[in-house]
PDB file of C-alpha atoms in Angstrom:
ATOM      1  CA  UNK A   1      57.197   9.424   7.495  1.00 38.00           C
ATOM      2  CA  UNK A   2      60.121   8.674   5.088  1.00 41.00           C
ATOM      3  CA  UNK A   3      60.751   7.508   1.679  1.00 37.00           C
ATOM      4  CA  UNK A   4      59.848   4.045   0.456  1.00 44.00           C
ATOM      5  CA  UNK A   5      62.678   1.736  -1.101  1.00 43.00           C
ATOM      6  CA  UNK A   6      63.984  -1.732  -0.449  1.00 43.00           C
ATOM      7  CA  UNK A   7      67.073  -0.226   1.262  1.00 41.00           C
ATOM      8  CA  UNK A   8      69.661  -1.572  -1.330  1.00 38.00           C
ATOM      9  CA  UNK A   9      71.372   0.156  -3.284  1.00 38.00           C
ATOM     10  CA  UNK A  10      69.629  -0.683  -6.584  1.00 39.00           C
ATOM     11  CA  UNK A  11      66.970   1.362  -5.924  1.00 36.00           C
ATOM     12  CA  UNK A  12      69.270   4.284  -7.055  1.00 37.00           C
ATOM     13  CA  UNK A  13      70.039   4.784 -10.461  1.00 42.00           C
ATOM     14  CA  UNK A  14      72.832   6.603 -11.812  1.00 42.00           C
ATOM     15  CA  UNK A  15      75.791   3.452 -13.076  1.00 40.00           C
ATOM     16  CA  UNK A  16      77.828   5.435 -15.766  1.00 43.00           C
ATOM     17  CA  UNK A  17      78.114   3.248 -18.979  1.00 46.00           C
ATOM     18  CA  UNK A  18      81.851   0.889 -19.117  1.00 42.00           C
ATOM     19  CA  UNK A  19      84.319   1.210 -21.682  1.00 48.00           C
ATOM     20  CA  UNK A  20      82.236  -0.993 -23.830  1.00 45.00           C
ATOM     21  CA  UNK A  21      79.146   0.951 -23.313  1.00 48.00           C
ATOM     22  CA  UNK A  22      77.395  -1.711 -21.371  1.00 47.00           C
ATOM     23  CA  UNK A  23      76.383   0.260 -18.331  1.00 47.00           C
ATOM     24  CA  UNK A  24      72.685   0.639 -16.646  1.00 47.00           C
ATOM     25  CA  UNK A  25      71.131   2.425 -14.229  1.00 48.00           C
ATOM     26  CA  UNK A  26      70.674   0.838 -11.001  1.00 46.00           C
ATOM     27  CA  UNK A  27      67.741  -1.242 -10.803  1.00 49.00           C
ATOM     28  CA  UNK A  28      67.352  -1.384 -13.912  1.00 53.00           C
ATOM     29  CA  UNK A  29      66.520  -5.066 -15.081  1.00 61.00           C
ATOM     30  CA  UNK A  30      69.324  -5.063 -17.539  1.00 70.00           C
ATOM     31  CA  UNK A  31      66.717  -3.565 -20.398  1.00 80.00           C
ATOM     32  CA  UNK A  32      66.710  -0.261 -22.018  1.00 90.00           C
ATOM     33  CA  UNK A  33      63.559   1.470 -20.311  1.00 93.00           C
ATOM     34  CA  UNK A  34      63.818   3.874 -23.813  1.00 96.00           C
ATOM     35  CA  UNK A  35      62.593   0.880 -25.942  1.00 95.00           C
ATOM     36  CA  UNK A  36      59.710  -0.373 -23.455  1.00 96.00           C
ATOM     37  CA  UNK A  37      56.765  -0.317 -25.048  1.00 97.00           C
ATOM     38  CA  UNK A  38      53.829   1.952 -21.808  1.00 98.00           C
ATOM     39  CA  UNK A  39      50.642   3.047 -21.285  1.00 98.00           C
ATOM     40  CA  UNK A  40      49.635   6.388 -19.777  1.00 98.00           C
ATOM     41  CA  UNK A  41      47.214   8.380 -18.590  1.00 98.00           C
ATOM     42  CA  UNK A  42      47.567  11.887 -19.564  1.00 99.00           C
ATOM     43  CA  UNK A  43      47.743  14.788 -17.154  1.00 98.00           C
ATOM     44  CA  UNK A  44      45.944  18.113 -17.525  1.00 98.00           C
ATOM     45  CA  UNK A  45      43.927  17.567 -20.146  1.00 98.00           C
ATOM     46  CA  UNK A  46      41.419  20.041 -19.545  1.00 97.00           C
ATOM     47  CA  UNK A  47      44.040  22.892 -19.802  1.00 97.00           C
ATOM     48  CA  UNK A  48      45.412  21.075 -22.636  1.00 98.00           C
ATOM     49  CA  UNK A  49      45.908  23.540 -25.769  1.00 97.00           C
ATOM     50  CA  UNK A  50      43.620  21.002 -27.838  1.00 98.00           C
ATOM     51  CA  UNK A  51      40.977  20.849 -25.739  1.00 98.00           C
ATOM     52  CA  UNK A  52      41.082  24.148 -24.948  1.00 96.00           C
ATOM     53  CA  UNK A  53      41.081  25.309 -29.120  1.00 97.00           C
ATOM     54  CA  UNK A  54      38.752  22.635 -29.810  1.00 97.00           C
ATOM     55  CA  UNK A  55      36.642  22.026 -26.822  1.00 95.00           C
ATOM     56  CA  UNK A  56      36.258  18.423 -27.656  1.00 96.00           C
ATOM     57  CA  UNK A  57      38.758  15.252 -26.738  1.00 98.00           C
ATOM     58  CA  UNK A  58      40.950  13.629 -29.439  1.00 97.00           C
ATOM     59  CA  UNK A  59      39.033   9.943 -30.993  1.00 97.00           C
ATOM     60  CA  UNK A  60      40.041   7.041 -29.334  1.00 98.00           C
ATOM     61  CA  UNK A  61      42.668   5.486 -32.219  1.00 98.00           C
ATOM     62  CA  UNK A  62      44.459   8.580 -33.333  1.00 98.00           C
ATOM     63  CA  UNK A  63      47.830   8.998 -33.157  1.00 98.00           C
ATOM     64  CA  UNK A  64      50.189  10.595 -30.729  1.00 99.00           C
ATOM     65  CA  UNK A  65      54.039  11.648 -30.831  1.00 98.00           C
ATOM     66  CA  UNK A  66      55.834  12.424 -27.815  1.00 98.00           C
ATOM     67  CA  UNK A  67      57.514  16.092 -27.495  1.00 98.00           C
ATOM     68  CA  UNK A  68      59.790  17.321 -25.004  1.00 97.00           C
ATOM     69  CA  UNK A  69      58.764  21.359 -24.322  1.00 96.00           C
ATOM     70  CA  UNK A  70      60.189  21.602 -21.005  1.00 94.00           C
ATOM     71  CA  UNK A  71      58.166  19.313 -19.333  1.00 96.00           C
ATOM     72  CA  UNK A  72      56.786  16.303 -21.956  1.00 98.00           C
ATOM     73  CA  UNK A  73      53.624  15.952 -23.754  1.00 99.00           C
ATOM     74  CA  UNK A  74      51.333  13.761 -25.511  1.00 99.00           C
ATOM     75  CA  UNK A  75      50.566  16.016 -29.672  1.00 98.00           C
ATOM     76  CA  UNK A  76      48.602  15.094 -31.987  1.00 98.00           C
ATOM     77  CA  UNK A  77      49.813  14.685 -35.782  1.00 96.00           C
ATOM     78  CA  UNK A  78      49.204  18.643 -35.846  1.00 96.00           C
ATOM     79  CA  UNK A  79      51.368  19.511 -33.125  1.00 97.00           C
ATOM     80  CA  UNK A  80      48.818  20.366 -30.679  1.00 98.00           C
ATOM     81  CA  UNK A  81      49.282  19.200 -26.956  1.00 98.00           C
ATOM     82  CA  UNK A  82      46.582  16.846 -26.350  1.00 99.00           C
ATOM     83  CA  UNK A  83      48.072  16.200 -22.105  1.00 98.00           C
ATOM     84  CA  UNK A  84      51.463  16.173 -20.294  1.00 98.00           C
ATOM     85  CA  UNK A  85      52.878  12.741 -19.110  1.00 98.00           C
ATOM     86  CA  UNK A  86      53.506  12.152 -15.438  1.00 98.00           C
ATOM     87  CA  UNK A  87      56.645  12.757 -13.825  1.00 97.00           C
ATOM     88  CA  UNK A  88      57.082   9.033 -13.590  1.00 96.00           C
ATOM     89  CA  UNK A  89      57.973   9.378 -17.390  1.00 98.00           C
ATOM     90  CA  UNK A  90      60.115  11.790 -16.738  1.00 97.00           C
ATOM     91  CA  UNK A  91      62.901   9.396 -17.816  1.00 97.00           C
ATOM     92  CA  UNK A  92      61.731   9.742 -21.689  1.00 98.00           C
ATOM     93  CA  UNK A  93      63.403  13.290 -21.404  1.00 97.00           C
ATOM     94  CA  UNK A  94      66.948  11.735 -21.695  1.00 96.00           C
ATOM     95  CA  UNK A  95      65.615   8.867 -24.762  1.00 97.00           C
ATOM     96  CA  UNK A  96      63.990  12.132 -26.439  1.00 97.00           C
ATOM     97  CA  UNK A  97      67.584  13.441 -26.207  1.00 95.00           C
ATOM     98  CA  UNK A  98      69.402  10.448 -27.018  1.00 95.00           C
ATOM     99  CA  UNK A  99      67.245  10.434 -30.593  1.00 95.00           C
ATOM    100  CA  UNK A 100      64.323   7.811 -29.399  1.00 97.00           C
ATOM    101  CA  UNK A 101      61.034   8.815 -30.644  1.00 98.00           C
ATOM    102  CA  UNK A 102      57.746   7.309 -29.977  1.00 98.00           C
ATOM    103  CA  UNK A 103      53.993   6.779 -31.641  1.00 98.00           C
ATOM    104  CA  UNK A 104      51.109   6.541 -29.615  1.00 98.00           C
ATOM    105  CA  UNK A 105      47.702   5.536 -30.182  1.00 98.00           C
ATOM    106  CA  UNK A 106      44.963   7.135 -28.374  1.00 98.00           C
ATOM    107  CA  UNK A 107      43.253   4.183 -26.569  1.00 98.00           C
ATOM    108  CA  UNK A 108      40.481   5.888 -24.008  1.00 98.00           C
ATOM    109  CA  UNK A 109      39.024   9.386 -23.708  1.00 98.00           C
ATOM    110  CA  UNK A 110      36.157  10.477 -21.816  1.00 97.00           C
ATOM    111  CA  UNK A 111      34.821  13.942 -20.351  1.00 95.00           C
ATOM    112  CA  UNK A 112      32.975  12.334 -17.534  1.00 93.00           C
ATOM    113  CA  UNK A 113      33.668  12.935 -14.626  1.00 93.00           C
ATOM    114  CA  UNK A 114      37.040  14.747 -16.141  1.00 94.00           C
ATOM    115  CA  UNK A 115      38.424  15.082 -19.353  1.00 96.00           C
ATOM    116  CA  UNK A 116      40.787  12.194 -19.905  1.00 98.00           C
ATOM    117  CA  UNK A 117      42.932  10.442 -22.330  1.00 98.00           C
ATOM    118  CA  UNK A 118      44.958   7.216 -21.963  1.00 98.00           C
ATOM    119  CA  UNK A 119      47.528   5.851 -24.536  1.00 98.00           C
ATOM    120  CA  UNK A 120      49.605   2.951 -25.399  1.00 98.00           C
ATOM    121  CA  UNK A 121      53.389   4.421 -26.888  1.00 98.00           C
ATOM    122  CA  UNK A 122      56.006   2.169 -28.173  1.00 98.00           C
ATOM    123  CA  UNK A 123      59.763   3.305 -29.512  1.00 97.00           C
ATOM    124  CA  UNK A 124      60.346   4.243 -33.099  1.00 94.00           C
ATOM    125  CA  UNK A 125      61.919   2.185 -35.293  1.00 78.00           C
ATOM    126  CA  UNK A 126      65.720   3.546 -35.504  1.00 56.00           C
TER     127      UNK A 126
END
């Protein structure tokens, strides 16, 4: 088995910016994936520090920033790690870094058959 790709070379990323600044990963659709608005299901939410302090879930509709504490992570307004994000997000670790934040709503938790939580994020204003 191999890897999965379309076999050109914009399924690699890694164009450094030009002179002017205009550069973008390759792939990329020629928008800035740090101001896309996503949606995410949280990871380990069971071991999460809320749920394990609190031993409930978060309500859906409350609020969410996004922290970077060497792997990122869904807080609440308190600080407390509600879930991580997947690796997929893994690219919000460079925005973080750049100076994008982002608010997030809490849009689905459940305990059955799992603890989960799923939430919609959008970029900061600047």
């Amino acid at each position: 088995m191999g890897s999965t790709g379309s076999g050109s070379f914009t399924d690699y990323s890694g164009t450094p910016p030009s002179e002017s600044g205009n550069g973008m990963a390759g792939g990329a659709s020629g928008t800035d994936r740090c101001l896309q608005a996503f949606t995410v299901g949280l990871e380990e939410v069971a071991q999460s520090e809320y749920y394990d302090k609190l031993r409930r879930l978060p309500n859906k509709g409350e609020t969410l920033k996004i922290l970077l504490d060497g792997r990122l992570f869904a807080v609440n307004e308190q600080g407390m790690k509600v879930g991580a994000l997947p690796t997929s997000h893994n690219y919000l670790a460079g925005c973080l870094k750049d100076g994008f934040t982002y608010s997030g709503i809490i849009t689905m938790a459940t305990e059955q058959p799992v603890p989960r939580v799923s939430a919609d994020f959008v970029a900061d204003d600047a």
